[in-house]
Coordinates of C-alpha atoms in Angstrom, one line a residue:
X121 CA 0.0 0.0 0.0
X122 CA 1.1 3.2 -0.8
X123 CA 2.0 6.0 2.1
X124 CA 5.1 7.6 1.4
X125 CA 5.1 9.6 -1.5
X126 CA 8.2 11.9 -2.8
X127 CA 7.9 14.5 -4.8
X128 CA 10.5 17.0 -6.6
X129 CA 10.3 20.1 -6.5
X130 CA 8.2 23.1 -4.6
X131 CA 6.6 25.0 -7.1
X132 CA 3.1 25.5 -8.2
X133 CA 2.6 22.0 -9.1
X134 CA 4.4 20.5 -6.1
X135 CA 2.5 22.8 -3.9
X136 CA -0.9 21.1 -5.0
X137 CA 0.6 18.0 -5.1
X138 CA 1.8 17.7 -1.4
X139 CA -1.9 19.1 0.1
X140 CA -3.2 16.4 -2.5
X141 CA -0.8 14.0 -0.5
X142 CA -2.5 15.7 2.5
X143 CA -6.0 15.5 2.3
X144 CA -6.0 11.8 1.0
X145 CA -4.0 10.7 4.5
X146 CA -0.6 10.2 2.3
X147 CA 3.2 10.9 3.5
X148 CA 4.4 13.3 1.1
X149 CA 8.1 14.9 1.7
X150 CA 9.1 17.8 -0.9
X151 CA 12.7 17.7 -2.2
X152 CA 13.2 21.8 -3.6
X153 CA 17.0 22.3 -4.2
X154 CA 16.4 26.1 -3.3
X155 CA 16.1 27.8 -0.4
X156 CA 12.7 29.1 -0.7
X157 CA 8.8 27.2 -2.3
X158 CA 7.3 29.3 -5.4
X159 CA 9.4 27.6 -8.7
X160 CA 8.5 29.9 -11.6
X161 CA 7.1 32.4 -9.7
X162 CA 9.8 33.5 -7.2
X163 CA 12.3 36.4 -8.8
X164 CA 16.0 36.5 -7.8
X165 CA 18.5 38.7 -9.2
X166 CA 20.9 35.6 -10.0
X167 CA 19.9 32.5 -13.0
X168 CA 20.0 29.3 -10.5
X169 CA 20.6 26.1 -12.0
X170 CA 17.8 23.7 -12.1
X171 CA 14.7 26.0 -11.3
X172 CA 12.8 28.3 -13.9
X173 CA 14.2 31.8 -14.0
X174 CA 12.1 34.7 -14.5
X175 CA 12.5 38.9 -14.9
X176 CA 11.2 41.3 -12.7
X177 CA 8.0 42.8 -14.5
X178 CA 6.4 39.7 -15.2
X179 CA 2.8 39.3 -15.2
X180 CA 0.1 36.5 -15.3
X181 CA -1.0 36.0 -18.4
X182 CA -3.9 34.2 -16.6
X183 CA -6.5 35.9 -14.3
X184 CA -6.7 35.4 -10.6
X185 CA -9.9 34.0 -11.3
X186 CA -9.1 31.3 -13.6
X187 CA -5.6 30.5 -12.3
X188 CA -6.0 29.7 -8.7
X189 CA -6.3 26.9 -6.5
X190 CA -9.4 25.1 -6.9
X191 CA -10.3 25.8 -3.1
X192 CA -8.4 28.8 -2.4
X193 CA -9.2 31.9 -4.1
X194 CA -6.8 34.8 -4.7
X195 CA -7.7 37.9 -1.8
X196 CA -10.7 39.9 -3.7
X197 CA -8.3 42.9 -3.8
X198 CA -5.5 41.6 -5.8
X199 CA -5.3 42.9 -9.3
X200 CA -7.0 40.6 -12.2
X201 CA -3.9 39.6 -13.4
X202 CA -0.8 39.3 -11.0
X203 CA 3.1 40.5 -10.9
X204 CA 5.2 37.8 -9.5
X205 CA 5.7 38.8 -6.3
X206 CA 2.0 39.1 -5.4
X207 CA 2.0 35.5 -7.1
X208 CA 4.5 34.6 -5.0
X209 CA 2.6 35.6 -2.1
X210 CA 0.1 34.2 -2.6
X211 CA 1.7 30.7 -2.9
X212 CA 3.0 31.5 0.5
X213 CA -0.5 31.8 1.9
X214 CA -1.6 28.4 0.0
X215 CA 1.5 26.7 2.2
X216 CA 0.7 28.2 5.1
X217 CA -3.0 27.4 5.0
X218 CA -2.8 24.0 4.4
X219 CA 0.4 23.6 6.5
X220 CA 2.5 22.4 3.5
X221 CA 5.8 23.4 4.9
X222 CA 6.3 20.9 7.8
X223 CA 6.6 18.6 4.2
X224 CA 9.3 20.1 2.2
X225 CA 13.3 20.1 2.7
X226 CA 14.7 23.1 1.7
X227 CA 18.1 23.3 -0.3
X228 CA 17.8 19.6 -1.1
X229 CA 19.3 19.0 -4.8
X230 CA 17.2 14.9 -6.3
X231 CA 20.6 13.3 -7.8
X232 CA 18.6 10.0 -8.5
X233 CA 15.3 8.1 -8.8
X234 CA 16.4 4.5 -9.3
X235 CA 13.4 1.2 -8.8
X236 CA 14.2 -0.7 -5.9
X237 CA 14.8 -4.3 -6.6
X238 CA 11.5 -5.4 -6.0
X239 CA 10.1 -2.5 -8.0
X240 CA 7.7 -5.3 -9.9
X241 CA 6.4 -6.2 -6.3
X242 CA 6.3 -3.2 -4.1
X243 CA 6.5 0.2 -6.5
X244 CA 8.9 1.6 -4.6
X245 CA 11.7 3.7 -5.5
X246 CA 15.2 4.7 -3.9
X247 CA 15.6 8.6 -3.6
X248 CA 18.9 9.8 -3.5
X249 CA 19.4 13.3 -2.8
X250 CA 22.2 16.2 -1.1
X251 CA 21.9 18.7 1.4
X252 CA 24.6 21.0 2.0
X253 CA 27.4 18.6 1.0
X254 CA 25.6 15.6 2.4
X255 CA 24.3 12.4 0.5
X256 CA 21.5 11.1 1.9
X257 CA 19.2 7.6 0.7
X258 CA 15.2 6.9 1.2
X259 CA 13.0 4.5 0.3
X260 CA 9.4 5.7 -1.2
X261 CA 6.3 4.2 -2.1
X262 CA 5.6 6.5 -5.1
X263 CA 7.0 9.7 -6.7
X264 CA 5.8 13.2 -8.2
X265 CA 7.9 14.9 -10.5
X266 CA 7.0 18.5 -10.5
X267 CA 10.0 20.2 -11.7
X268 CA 8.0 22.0 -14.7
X269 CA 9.6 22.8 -18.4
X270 CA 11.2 26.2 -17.6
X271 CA 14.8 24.8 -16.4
X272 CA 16.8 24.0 -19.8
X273 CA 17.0 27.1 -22.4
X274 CA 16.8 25.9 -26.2
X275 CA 19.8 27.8 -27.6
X276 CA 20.1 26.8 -31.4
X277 CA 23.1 28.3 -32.1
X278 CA 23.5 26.5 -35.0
X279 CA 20.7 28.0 -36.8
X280 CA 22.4 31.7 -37.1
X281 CA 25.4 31.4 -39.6
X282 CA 27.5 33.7 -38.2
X283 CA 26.9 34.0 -34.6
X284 CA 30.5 33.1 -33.9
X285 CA 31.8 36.1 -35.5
X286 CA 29.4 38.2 -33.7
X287 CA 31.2 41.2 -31.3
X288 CA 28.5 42.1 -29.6
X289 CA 26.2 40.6 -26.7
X290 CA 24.2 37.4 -26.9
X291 CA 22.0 35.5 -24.3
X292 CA 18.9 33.5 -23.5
X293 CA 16.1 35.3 -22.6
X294 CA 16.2 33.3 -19.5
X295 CA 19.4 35.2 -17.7
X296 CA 17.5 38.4 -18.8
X297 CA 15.8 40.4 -15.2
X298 CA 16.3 44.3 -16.3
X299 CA 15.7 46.9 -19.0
X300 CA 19.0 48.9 -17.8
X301 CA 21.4 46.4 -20.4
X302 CA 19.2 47.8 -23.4
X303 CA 19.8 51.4 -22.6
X304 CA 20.9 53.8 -25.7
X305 CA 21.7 49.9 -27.8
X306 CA 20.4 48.6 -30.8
X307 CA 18.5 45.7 -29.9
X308 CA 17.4 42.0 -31.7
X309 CA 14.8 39.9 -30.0
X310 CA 14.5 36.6 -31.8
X311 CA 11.0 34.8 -30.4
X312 CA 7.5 36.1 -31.2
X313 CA 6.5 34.0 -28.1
X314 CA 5.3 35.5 -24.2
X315 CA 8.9 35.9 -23.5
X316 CA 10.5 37.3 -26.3
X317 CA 7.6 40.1 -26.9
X318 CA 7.7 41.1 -23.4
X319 CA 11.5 41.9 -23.5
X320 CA 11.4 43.7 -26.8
X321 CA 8.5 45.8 -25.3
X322 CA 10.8 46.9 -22.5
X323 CA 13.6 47.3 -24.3
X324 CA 12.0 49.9 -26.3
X325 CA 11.4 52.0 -23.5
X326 CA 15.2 51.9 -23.3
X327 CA 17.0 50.8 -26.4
X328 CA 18.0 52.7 -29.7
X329 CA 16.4 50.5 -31.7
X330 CA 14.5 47.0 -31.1
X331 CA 13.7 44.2 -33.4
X332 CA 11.7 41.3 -33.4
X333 CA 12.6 38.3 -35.3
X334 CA 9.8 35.9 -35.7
X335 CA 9.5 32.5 -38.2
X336 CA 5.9 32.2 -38.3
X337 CA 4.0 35.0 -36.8
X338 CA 1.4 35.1 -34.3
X339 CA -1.8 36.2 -33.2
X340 CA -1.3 39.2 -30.5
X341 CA -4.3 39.4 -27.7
X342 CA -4.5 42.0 -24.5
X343 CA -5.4 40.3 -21.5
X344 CA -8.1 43.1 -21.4
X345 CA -10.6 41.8 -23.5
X346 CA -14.2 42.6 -24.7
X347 CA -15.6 45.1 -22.7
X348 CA -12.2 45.2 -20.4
X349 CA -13.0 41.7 -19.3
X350 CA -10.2 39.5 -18.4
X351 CA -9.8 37.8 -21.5
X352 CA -9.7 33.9 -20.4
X353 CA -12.6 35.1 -18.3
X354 CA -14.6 35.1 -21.9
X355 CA -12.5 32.7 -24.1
X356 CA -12.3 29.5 -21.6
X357 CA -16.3 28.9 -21.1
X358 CA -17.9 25.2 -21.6
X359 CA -20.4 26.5 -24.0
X360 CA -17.4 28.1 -26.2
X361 CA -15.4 25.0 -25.6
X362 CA -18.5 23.0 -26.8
X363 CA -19.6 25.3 -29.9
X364 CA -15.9 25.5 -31.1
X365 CA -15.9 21.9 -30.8
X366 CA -19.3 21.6 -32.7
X367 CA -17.6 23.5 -35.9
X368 CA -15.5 22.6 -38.4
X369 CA -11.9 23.9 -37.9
X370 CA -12.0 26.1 -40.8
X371 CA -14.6 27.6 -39.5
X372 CA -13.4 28.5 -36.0
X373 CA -10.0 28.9 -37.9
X374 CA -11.8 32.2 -39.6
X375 CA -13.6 33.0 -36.1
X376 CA -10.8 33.4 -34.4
X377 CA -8.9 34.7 -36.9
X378 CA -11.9 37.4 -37.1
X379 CA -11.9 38.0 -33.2
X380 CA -7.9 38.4 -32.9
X381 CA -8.1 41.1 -36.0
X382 CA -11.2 43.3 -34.2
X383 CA -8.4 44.6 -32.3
X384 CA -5.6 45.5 -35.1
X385 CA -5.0 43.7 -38.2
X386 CA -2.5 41.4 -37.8
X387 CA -1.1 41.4 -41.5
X388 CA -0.6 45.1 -41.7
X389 CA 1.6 44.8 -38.7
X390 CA 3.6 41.8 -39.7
X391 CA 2.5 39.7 -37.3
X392 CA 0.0 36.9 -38.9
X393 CA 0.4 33.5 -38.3
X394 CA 1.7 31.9 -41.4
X395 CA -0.3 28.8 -40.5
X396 CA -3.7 29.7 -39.4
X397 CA -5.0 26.1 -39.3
X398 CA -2.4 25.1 -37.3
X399 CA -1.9 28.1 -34.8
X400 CA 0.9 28.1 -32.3
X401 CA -0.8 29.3 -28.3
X402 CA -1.0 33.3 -28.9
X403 CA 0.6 35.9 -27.1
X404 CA -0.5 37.9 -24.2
X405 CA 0.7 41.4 -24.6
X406 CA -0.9 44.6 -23.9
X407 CA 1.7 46.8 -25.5
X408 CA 2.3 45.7 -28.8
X409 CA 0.9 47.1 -31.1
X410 CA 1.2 50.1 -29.5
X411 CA 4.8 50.1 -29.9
X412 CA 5.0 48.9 -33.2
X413 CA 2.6 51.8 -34.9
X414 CA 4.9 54.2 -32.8
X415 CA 8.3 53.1 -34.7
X416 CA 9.3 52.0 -31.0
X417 CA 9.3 48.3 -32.0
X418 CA 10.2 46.8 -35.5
X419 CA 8.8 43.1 -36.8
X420 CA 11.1 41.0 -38.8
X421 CA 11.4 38.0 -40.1
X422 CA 13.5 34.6 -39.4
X423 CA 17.4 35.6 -39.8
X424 CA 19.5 34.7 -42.4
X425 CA 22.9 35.1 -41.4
X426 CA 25.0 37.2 -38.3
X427 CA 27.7 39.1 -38.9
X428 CA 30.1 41.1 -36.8
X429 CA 27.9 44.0 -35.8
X430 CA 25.1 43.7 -38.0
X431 CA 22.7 41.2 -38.9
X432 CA 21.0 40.5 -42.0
X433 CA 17.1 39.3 -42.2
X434 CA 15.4 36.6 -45.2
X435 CA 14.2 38.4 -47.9
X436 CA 15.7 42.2 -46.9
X437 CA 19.0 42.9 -48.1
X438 CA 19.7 45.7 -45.9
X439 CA 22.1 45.0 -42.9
X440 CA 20.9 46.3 -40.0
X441 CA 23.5 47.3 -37.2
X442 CA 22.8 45.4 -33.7
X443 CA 24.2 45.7 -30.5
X444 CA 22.9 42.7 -28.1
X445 CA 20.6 39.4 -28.9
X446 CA 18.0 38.0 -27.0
X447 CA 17.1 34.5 -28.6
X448 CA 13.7 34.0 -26.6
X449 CA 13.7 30.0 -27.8
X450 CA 12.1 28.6 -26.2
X451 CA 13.1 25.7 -23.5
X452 CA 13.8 21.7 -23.6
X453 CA 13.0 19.7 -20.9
X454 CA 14.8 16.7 -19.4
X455 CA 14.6 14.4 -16.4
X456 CA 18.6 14.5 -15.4
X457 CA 17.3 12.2 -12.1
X458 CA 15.4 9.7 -13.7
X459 CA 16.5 6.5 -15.8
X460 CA 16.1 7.4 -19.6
X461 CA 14.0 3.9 -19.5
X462 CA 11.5 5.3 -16.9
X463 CA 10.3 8.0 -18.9
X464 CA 11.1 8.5 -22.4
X465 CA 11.5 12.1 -24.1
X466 CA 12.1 12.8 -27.8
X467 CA 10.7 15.2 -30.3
X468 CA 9.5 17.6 -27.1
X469 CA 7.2 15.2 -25.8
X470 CA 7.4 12.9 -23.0
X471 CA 5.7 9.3 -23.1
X472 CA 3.5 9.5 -20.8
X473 CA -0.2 8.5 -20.7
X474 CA -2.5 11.6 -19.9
X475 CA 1.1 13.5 -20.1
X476 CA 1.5 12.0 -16.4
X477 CA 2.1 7.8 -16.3
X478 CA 4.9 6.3 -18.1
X479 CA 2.6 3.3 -19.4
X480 CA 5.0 0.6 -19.0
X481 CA 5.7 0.1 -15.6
X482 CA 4.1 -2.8 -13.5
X483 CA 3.3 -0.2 -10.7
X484 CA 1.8 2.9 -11.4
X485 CA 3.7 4.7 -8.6
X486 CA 5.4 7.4 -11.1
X487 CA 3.7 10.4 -12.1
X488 CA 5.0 13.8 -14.1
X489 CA 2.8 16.5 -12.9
X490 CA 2.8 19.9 -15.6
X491 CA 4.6 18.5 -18.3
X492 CA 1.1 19.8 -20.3
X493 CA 0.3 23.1 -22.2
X494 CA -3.7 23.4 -22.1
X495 CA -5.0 26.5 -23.3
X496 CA -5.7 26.9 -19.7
X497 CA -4.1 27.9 -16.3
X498 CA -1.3 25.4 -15.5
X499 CA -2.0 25.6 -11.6
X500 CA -5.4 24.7 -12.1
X501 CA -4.1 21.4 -14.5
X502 CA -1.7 20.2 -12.4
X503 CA -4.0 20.2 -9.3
X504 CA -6.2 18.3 -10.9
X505 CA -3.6 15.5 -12.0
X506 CA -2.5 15.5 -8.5
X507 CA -5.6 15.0 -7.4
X508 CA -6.1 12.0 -10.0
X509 CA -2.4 10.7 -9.2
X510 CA -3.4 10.0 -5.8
X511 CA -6.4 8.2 -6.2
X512 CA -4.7 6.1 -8.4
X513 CA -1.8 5.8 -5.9
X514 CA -4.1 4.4 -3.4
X515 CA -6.0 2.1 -5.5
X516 CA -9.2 3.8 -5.8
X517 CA -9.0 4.9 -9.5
X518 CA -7.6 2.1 -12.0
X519 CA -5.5 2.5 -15.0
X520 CA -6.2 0.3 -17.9
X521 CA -3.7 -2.2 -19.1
X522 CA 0.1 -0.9 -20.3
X523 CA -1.1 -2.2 -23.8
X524 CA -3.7 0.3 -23.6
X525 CA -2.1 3.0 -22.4
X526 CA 1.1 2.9 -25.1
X527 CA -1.9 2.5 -27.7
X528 CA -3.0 5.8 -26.5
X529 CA 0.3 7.4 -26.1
X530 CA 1.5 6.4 -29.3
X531 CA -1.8 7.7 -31.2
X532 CA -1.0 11.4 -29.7
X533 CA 2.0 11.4 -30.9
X534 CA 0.7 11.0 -34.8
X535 CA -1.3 14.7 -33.6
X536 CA -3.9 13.0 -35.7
X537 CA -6.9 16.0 -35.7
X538 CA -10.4 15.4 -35.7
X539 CA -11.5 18.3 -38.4
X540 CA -13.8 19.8 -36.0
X541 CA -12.5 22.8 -33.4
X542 CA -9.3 23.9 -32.4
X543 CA -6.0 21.7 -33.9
X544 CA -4.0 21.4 -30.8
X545 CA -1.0 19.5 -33.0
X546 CA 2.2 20.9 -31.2
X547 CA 4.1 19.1 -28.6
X548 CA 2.8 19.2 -25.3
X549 CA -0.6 21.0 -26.5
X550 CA -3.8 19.7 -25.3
X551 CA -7.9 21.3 -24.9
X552 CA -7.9 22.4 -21.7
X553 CA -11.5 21.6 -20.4
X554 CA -12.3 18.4 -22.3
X555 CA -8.8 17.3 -21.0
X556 CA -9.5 18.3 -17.0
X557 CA -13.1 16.7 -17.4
X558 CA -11.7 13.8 -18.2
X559 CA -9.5 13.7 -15.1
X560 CA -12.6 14.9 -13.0
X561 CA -14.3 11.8 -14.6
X562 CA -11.6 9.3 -12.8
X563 CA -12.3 10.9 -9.3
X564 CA -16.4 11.6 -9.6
X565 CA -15.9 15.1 -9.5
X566 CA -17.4 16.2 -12.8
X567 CA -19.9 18.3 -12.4
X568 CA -23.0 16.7 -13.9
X569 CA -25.0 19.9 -15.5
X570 CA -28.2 17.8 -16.5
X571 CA -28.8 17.1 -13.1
X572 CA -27.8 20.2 -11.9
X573 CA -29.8 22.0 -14.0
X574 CA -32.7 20.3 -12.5
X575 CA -32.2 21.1 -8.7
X576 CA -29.5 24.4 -9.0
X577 CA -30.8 25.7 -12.6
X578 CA -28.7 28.9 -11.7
X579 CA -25.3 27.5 -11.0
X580 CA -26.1 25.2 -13.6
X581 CA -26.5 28.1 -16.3
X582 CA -23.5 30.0 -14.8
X583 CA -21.1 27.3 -14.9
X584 CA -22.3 26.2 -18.8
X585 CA -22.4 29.6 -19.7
X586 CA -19.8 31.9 -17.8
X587 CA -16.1 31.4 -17.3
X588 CA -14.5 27.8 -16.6
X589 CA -13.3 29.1 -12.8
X590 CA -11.6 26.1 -10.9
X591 CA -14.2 26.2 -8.5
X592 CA -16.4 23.7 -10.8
X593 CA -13.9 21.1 -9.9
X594 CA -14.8 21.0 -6.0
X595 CA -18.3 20.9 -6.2
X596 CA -18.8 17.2 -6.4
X597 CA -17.4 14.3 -5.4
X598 CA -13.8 13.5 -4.3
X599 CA -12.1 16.8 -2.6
X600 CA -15.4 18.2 -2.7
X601 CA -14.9 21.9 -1.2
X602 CA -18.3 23.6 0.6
X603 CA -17.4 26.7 -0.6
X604 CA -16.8 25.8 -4.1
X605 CA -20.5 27.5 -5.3
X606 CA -20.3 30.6 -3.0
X607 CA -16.6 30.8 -5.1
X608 CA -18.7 30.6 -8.5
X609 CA -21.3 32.7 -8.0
X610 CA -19.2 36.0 -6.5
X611 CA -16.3 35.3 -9.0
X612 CA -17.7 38.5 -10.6
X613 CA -17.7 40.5 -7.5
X614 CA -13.9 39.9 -7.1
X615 CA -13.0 40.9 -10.9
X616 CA -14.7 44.2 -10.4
X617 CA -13.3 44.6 -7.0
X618 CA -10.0 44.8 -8.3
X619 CA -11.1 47.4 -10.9
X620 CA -13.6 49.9 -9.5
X621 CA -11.6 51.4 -7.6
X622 CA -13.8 54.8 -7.7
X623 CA -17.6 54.1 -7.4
X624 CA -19.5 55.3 -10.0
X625 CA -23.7 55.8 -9.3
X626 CA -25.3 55.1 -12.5
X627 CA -28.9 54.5 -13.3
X628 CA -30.1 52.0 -16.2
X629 CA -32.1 54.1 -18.6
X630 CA -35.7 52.5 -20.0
X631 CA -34.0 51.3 -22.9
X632 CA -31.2 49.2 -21.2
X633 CA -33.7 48.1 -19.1
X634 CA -36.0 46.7 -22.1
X635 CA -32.9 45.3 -23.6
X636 CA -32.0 43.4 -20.8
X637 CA -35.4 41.7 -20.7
X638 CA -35.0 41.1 -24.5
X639 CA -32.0 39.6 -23.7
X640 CA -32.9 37.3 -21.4
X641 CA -35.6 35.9 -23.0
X642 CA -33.3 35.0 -25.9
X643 CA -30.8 33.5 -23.1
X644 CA -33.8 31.2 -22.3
X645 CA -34.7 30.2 -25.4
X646 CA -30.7 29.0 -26.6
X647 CA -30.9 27.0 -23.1
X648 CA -34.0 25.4 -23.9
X649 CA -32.5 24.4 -27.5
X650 CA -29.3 23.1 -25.8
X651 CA -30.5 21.4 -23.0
X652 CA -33.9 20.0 -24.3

């Protein structure tokens, strides 16, 4: 039986995984090789090896709403979307809520993972990890990786002819943390991702000149979305999930395509995705095009070759003088600790049945926590695997056979699409709703909204129709939370708490007040066609 569970790292992920631990009467211990819990989310001045690294004006790109713990709601008065040290702070709380730290050792580097002998019998592994100089050995019953894909910077030199000869200064936008370096420079981003467009924003408060070098393009939202909404607030809703899952994926191809250009048209500022069928996640960035139709920022694309103090772009002749290069390049990801037999990565994807089991061992006492990107809050997706992982650690939920699970594993790979909704074909990529429901399914904690609609119509109706908050994951079943409908039905209140700021009296005219009614009816009328 299964009581003592390791697991690596004390980020976000490893957070929700040891109260998971918790709540279900496990053992869990925390290994975090740093001195302090938050992973990704906690700034220091310094890159340190083995965690994420990030600068010091980063933002959520997720609302508070949508990317909290399922059963712990950011404080009303934080802002809609968070900078990392409130993020950070709020992690704290989570630990010291739930009493997570008694669990984790602090400065406490994972060398190995290795199966004990009797693996095929027991599950259990040997853990061998250092503390200030000192080697130490334990025996667990399961493990959690949670050590994220932010650790190992993809640095393709070998894809800019000419970088050796280059005199100026090149790094990874993961050592970048200030602006100051881009003063009075000329400046080359290269990576139209979250990363890379942040920097070259802030560089051009700064720099001379700043360019961004992108391959394919991308489509560019503001987290302030229709009406100033949070934008996942209004994108990540079942009934959008289920209509753009209803429609052909040309269709929604050409809706979303519409929707991302009713802010500024992507193709007159150099930024449309070259393949729109087969879109990459976009970015979040207020700024943009802001700074582009100001001169502030230029958009160019791929590079063909480096020289000394220049660099020259595909398809424009002119050399362009540069002083420093960012290659925002994304990251690999690699489990240094772990047997290359145990879990198998090639091609940027891991083999690993719902991204978490490697399907062929006898005992299912391995899980990879994170290793996902859903169009979706990450804290909220990881939780939820936790909260599946342990089930399945003690018995409750069963796995089908390896044969099954390889079979299933294997046919992701292929990225074989349906034809209908989004095509989530990269590495790693995955719809984020039908993908947690699935989870929920495992544990009996989907929320069933026939049935609900029946004896809650209202919550029923809110949850269909407004924003996928992780609240809907406690209302039923295993790790049910009592305040989990309360959450949902004030989740409004604390987005506009963080907004109005200065009250504003304001009286509905006749005509707002007819159009409501209007309104509603029609609201009525799509739930009786969708639920009858």
């Amino acid at each position: 039986m299964v009581r003592r569970v390791a697991i690596v790292g004390a980020g976000v992920t490893g957070l929700g995984s040891i109260k998971c631990c918790l709540e279900e009467g496990l053992q869990p211990t925390c290994f975090e090789r740093s001195d302090d819990l938050g992973g990704l989310w906690r700034f220091t001045e310094h890159v340190e090896e083995g965690r994420a690294s990030l600068y010091k004006s980063v933002v959520s790109n997720s609302s508070k709403e949508m990317s909290c713990y399922s059963d712990f709601p950011f404080p009303e008065d934080y802002p809609n979307f968070l900078p990392n040290d409130l993020y950070l702070k709020y992690l704290k709380m989570y630990a010291k809520q739930f009493n997570l730290l008694k669990c984790i050792q602090f400065k406490t580097k994972v060398c190995s993972i290795t199966k004990c002998p009797d693996f095929d019998d027991s599950g259990q592994w040997e853990v061998v990890t250092v503390h200030e100089g000192k080697q130490n050995s334990a025996i667990f019953d399961a493990v959690m990786v949670c050590t994220g894909f932010f650790t190992d910077p993809n640095l393709p030199l070998s894809s800019f002819p000419g970088i050796n000869t280059f005199k100026g200064q090149y790094f990874h936008s993961r050592e970048y943390k200030h602006p100051d370096i881009f003063k009075d420079k000329r400046v080359l981003v290269v990576g139209l991702g979250n990363s890379g467009t942040d920097i070259a924003v802030e560089a051009s408060h700064l720099a001379k000149k700043v360019f961004l070098s992108t391959t394919g393009g991308s489509w560019v939202l503001s987290r302030v979305f229709d009406s100033g909404y949070p934008w996942d607030m209004l994108f990540t809703t079942r009934f959008q999930t289920v209509l753009r899952n209803f429609l052909p994926t040309p269709i929604v191809t050409w809706l979303i395509a519409n929707k991302m250009n009713s802010w500024f048209n992507h193709t007159n500022y150099g930024l449309i995705p070259e393949d729109k069928i087969h879109p990459r996640e976009p970015v979040i960035n207020d700024e943009l095009p802001g700074r582009i139709t100001t001169g502030k920022v230029l958009i160019k694309p791929s590079i063909k070759e480096v020289k000394e103090n220049s660099v020259i772009f595909n398809n424009t002749p002119k050399e362009e003088p540069i002083d420093i290069i960012v290659f925002a390049t994304g990251y690999t990801f690699d489990f240094p600790f772990l047997d290359k037999l145990v879990v198998k990565v090639e091609d940027g994807q891991a083999s690993l049945y719902k991204y978490i089991f490697p399907p062929h061992l006898k005992k299912p006492t391995m899980a990879v926590i994170g290793l996902i990107k859903p169009l979706g809050s990450l804290i909220t997706t990881g939780e939820i695997q936790a909260r599946w992982v342990v089930q399945v650690l003690k018995g409750v939920s069963k796995l089908p056979p390896p044969s099954v699970m390889i079979e299933e594993v294997n046919e992701r790979k292929k990225n074989k699409h349906s034809g209908y909704g989004l095509d989530y074909c990269k590495a790693l990529q995955e719809d984020y709703i039908p993908y947690v429901d699935e989870l929920l399914t495992s544990i009996n904690a989907k929320p069933n909204l026939f049935s609900m609609l029946l004896t809650d119509p209202r919550l029923a109706l809110t949850i269909f129709f407004g924003p996928c908050t992780p609240y809907q994951f406690r209302l039923v079943g295993t790790g049910k939370w009592k305040g989990a409908r309360e959450a949902i039905m004030t989740q409004w209140d604390r987005t506009f708490k963080a907004t109005k700021t200065r009250i504003v009296q304001e009286s509905p005219s006749r005509f707002e007040i007819l159009l409501k009614l209007f309104s509603f009816l029609v609201f009525l009328v799509a739930v009786f066609l969708i639920f009858l």
